[in-house]
Tab-separated table of C-alpha atoms in Angstrom:
chain	number	residue	atom	x	y	z
A	1	MET	CA	-120.149	1.633	36.082
A	2	LYS	CA	-116.941	3.213	34.837
A	3	PRO	CA	-114.264	0.994	33.246
A	4	LEU	CA	-111.615	-0.117	35.737
A	5	ASP	CA	-108.734	1.958	34.353
A	6	GLU	CA	-110.940	5.052	34.178
A	7	THR	CA	-111.873	4.615	37.824
A	8	VAL	CA	-108.227	4.155	38.791
A	9	GLU	CA	-107.258	7.354	36.970
A	10	ALA	CA	-110.059	9.190	38.780
A	11	VAL	CA	-108.695	7.873	42.087
A	12	VAL	CA	-105.187	9.025	41.157
A	13	ARG	CA	-106.499	12.526	40.407
A	14	ALA	CA	-108.623	12.662	43.555
A	15	LEU	CA	-105.686	11.613	45.739
A	16	GLY	CA	-103.186	13.806	43.915
A	17	LEU	CA	-101.130	10.639	43.625
A	18	ASP	CA	-98.410	11.809	41.252
A	19	ASP	CA	-94.794	10.620	41.364
A	20	ALA	CA	-93.871	13.211	44.002
A	21	ALA	CA	-96.736	12.110	46.248
A	22	VAL	CA	-95.644	8.471	46.028
A	23	VAL	CA	-92.086	9.506	46.909
A	24	ARG	CA	-93.430	11.334	49.995
A	25	ARG	CA	-95.405	8.287	51.073
A	26	LYS	CA	-92.331	6.109	50.807
A	27	ALA	CA	-90.234	8.694	52.648
A	28	PHE	CA	-92.761	8.857	55.501
A	29	LEU	CA	-92.553	5.064	55.813
A	30	GLU	CA	-88.744	5.368	55.656
A	31	PHE	CA	-88.816	2.942	52.761
A	32	THR	CA	-85.279	3.142	51.392
A	33	ASP	CA	-83.114	1.589	48.699
A	34	ASP	CA	-81.743	-0.725	51.398
A	35	ASP	CA	-85.272	-1.983	51.999
A	36	VAL	CA	-85.720	-2.583	48.273
A	37	ALA	CA	-82.467	-4.545	48.175
A	38	ARG	CA	-83.516	-6.702	51.136
A	39	LEU	CA	-86.882	-7.446	49.528
A	40	ARG	CA	-85.201	-8.456	46.282
A	41	THR	CA	-82.966	-10.839	48.220
A	42	LEU	CA	-86.033	-12.210	49.989
A	43	HIS	CA	-87.801	-12.524	46.641
A	44	GLU	CA	-85.214	-14.927	45.347
A	45	ALA	CA	-85.486	-17.026	48.508
A	46	LEU	CA	-89.304	-17.162	48.344
A	47	ARG	CA	-89.745	-17.480	44.581
A	48	THR	CA	-91.246	-20.969	44.767
A	49	LEU	CA	-93.549	-20.257	47.708
A	50	ALA	CA	-96.074	-17.861	46.112
A	51	PRO	CA	-98.432	-20.665	44.923
A	52	ASP	CA	-98.367	-22.240	48.400
A	53	PHE	CA	-99.229	-18.886	49.980
A	54	ALA	CA	-102.060	-18.390	47.474
A	55	ASN	CA	-103.501	-21.859	48.213
A	56	ALA	CA	-103.347	-21.254	51.971
A	57	PHE	CA	-104.831	-17.807	51.464
A	58	TYR	CA	-107.886	-19.102	49.603
A	59	THR	CA	-108.351	-22.049	51.938
A	60	HIS	CA	-108.614	-19.423	54.665
A	61	LEU	CA	-111.117	-17.334	52.657
A	62	LEU	CA	-113.308	-20.365	51.987
A	63	ALA	CA	-113.650	-20.939	55.731
A	64	PHE	CA	-115.693	-17.754	56.187
A	65	GLU	CA	-119.158	-17.102	54.802
A	66	GLU	CA	-118.458	-13.420	54.049
A	67	THR	CA	-115.495	-14.189	51.804
A	68	ARG	CA	-116.717	-17.554	50.501
A	69	ALA	CA	-119.644	-15.737	48.882
A	70	LEU	CA	-117.166	-13.891	46.632
A	71	LEU	CA	-115.845	-17.161	45.152
A	72	PRO	CA	-118.684	-18.466	42.977
A	73	ASP	CA	-117.096	-21.456	41.222
A	74	ALA	CA	-113.964	-23.606	40.929
A	75	GLN	CA	-112.816	-21.979	37.690
A	76	THR	CA	-112.944	-18.506	39.218
A	77	LEU	CA	-111.158	-19.805	42.304
A	78	GLU	CA	-108.252	-21.212	40.284
A	79	ARG	CA	-107.936	-17.975	38.293
A	80	LEU	CA	-107.901	-15.934	41.503
A	81	LYS	CA	-105.271	-18.220	43.001
A	82	ARG	CA	-102.976	-17.516	40.038
A	83	THR	CA	-103.649	-13.788	40.333
A	84	GLN	CA	-102.978	-13.855	44.067
A	85	ALA	CA	-99.742	-15.790	43.604
A	86	ALA	CA	-98.585	-13.109	41.149
A	87	TYR	CA	-99.610	-10.426	43.652
A	88	PHE	CA	-97.590	-12.006	46.456
A	89	ASP	CA	-94.680	-12.492	44.062
A	90	SER	CA	-94.666	-8.802	43.063
A	91	LEU	CA	-94.724	-7.696	46.710
A	92	THR	CA	-91.056	-8.587	47.141
A	93	ALA	CA	-89.895	-8.217	43.514
A	94	GLY	CA	-88.232	-4.856	44.194
A	95	ASP	CA	-89.987	-2.813	41.487
A	96	TYR	CA	-92.185	-0.227	43.201
A	97	GLY	CA	-92.595	2.360	40.463
A	98	PRO	CA	-95.752	3.790	38.823
A	99	GLU	CA	-96.867	0.445	37.362
A	100	TYR	CA	-96.738	-1.166	40.811
A	101	ILE	CA	-98.697	1.712	42.360
A	102	HIS	CA	-101.389	1.634	39.661
A	103	HIS	CA	-101.684	-2.134	39.989
A	104	ARG	CA	-102.317	-1.781	43.730
A	105	LEU	CA	-104.966	0.847	43.029
A	106	ARG	CA	-106.654	-1.472	40.509
A	107	VAL	CA	-106.708	-4.215	43.142
A	108	GLY	CA	-108.332	-1.806	45.583
A	109	VAL	CA	-111.009	-0.799	43.066
A	110	VAL	CA	-111.784	-4.440	42.217
A	111	HIS	CA	-112.105	-5.339	45.899
A	112	GLN	CA	-114.438	-2.385	46.460
A	113	ARG	CA	-116.581	-3.402	43.476
A	114	VAL	CA	-116.953	-7.028	44.518
A	115	GLY	CA	-117.790	-5.975	48.068
A	116	LEU	CA	-114.666	-7.145	49.915
A	117	ALA	CA	-114.731	-4.751	52.874
A	118	PRO	CA	-111.434	-3.324	54.231
A	119	GLU	CA	-111.668	-5.474	57.356
A	120	TRP	CA	-111.401	-8.605	55.202
A	121	TYR	CA	-108.627	-7.129	53.081
A	122	LEU	CA	-106.591	-6.360	56.212
A	123	GLY	CA	-107.333	-9.802	57.607
A	124	ALA	CA	-106.111	-11.373	54.383
A	125	TYR	CA	-102.811	-9.504	54.681
A	126	SER	CA	-102.528	-10.705	58.264
A	127	LYS	CA	-102.890	-14.280	57.002
A	128	TYR	CA	-100.122	-13.685	54.465
A	129	LEU	CA	-97.699	-12.160	56.977
A	130	SER	CA	-98.339	-14.764	59.665
A	131	GLY	CA	-97.479	-17.459	57.137
A	132	LEU	CA	-94.442	-15.643	55.814
A	133	LEU	CA	-92.667	-14.826	59.084
A	134	PRO	CA	-91.808	-18.457	59.918
A	135	GLU	CA	-90.313	-18.790	56.420
A	136	LEU	CA	-88.198	-15.698	57.076
A	137	TRP	CA	-87.009	-17.059	60.385
A	138	GLN	CA	-86.084	-20.374	58.804
A	139	ARG	CA	-83.915	-18.565	56.261
A	140	LEU	CA	-82.560	-15.676	58.351
A	141	GLY	CA	-82.837	-16.828	61.957
A	142	LYS	CA	-79.098	-17.369	62.199
A	143	ASP	CA	-78.611	-13.661	61.466
A	144	PRO	CA	-81.026	-11.788	63.792
A	145	GLU	CA	-79.989	-8.394	62.440
A	146	ALA	CA	-80.801	-9.409	58.858
A	147	PHE	CA	-84.059	-11.007	60.020
A	148	VAL	CA	-85.224	-7.820	61.785
A	149	ALA	CA	-84.190	-5.559	58.886
A	150	THR	CA	-85.980	-7.784	56.354
A	151	CYS	CA	-89.141	-7.875	58.484
A	152	GLN	CA	-89.035	-4.081	58.699
A	153	ALA	CA	-88.695	-3.781	54.917
A	154	LEU	CA	-91.598	-6.181	54.409
A	155	ILE	CA	-93.818	-4.312	56.872
A	156	LYS	CA	-93.091	-1.004	55.132
A	157	ILE	CA	-94.116	-2.232	51.681
A	158	VAL	CA	-97.189	-3.967	53.118
A	159	LEU	CA	-98.253	-0.738	54.849
A	160	LEU	CA	-97.693	1.190	51.617
A	161	ASP	CA	-100.028	-1.292	49.896
A	162	MET	CA	-102.591	-1.052	52.689
A	163	GLY	CA	-102.578	2.739	52.567
A	164	LEU	CA	-103.177	2.711	48.818
A	165	ALA	CA	-105.947	0.126	49.137
A	166	ILE	CA	-107.796	1.980	51.903
A	167	ASP	CA	-107.527	5.300	50.052
A	168	THR	CA	-108.886	3.546	46.958
A	169	TYR	CA	-111.811	2.059	48.867
A	170	ILE	CA	-112.754	5.517	50.170
A	171	GLN	CA	-112.433	7.260	46.807
A	172	ALA	CA	-114.237	4.501	44.902
A	173	ASP	CA	-117.079	4.609	47.430
A	174	ARG	CA	-117.282	8.380	47.032
A	175	GLN	CA	-117.413	8.053	43.246
A	176	THR	CA	-120.168	5.434	43.524
A	177	ILE	CA	-122.182	7.636	45.871
A	178	LEU	CA	-121.667	10.663	43.611
A	179	ALA	CA	-122.780	8.691	40.546
A	180	LEU	CA	-125.911	7.491	42.364
A	181	LYS	CA	-126.601	11.034	43.532
A	182	GLU	CA	-126.258	12.378	39.991
A	183	TYR	CA	-128.582	9.660	38.689
A	184	ALA	CA	-131.122	10.414	41.410
A	185	ASN	CA	-130.934	14.121	40.540
A	186	ILE	CA	-131.585	13.345	36.864
A	187	VAL	CA	-134.613	11.223	37.761
A	188	PHE	CA	-135.876	13.808	40.244
A	189	THR	CA	-135.464	16.640	37.737
A	190	SER	CA	-137.190	14.795	34.896
A	191	ILE	CA	-140.328	13.713	36.808
A	192	PRO	CA	-143.298	15.405	35.091
A	193	ASP	CA	-144.942	16.407	38.400
A	194	GLY	CA	-143.791	19.187	40.669
A	195	LEU	CA	-141.906	17.802	43.665
A	196	LEU	CA	-140.268	19.164	46.804
A	197	VAL	CA	-137.843	17.413	49.139
A	198	LEU	CA	-138.399	18.578	52.707
A	199	SER	CA	-136.484	18.204	55.949
A	200	PRO	CA	-138.276	16.893	59.077
A	201	ASN	CA	-139.011	20.511	60.104
A	202	LEU	CA	-140.473	21.271	56.629
A	203	THR	CA	-137.502	23.223	55.324
A	204	VAL	CA	-137.121	22.929	51.538
A	205	LEU	CA	-134.053	20.870	50.657
A	206	SER	CA	-134.693	20.643	46.921
A	207	ALA	CA	-137.296	21.398	44.259
A	208	ASN	CA	-137.495	19.910	40.797
A	209	ARG	CA	-137.718	21.872	37.562
A	210	VAL	CA	-141.480	21.368	37.066
A	211	PHE	CA	-142.285	22.769	40.521
A	212	LEU	CA	-140.097	25.826	39.977
A	213	GLU	CA	-141.553	26.517	36.530
A	214	ARG	CA	-145.152	26.034	37.685
A	215	PHE	CA	-144.804	28.663	40.408
A	216	GLU	CA	-142.287	30.824	38.528
A	217	LEU	CA	-139.652	30.379	41.205
A	218	THR	CA	-135.897	29.825	41.243
A	219	GLY	CA	-133.947	27.266	43.194
A	220	LYS	CA	-132.336	29.996	45.274
A	221	ALA	CA	-135.745	31.398	46.122
A	222	VAL	CA	-136.963	28.178	47.776
A	223	HIS	CA	-133.891	26.293	48.962
A	224	GLY	CA	-133.530	26.420	52.726
A	225	ARG	CA	-136.843	28.197	53.284
A	226	TYR	CA	-139.703	27.015	55.472
A	227	LEU	CA	-142.435	25.409	53.360
A	228	MET	CA	-145.162	27.866	54.394
A	229	GLU	CA	-142.943	30.774	53.321
A	230	VAL	CA	-142.410	29.522	49.770
């Protein structure tokens, strides 16, 4: 398995996720400097709540077999709670540059590696937002316009995160499949006996090196041909 940062860089290249691409994503979400300012204001108001959100978040995860299986022991759980609190804290910190983007991609890769499917990732974000909205209302309910604008800013940055995470899941899965395919090809090629891979209608899909050499054939000569014509 590739090191985490190497995988993230491969995802960045595959997505073409340079600075200009990130700017376009933010523009499509209409994520503006005003939104950043509102999130920074919210950040100050919520600074002490991140640990509470993390505790509620993991209490929720422990209630379901699919996510409980990813939390093997108490020490890991406490470490993940601290990491999650920092994640929630950075969501409204107002710094959404390259480091933020790469961090979100790393989170996506880690979730893909541990087997946290997108459905559970999205459900976890739902848990976070459903807990946060009452806190927003408590602080901004007397100013409905500010409440709505802050909710909109929060939704935009959450959707930016979700888009990055889902793209990362897809690309990381593709890289895993490609690596397994390459490994299978190496094994298939190195087997000392001549082998063919056939389709259900006996069309040649692949032939290993030993088979080709034994019959003095080339891959192009057999690929896609009916077995009896080889």
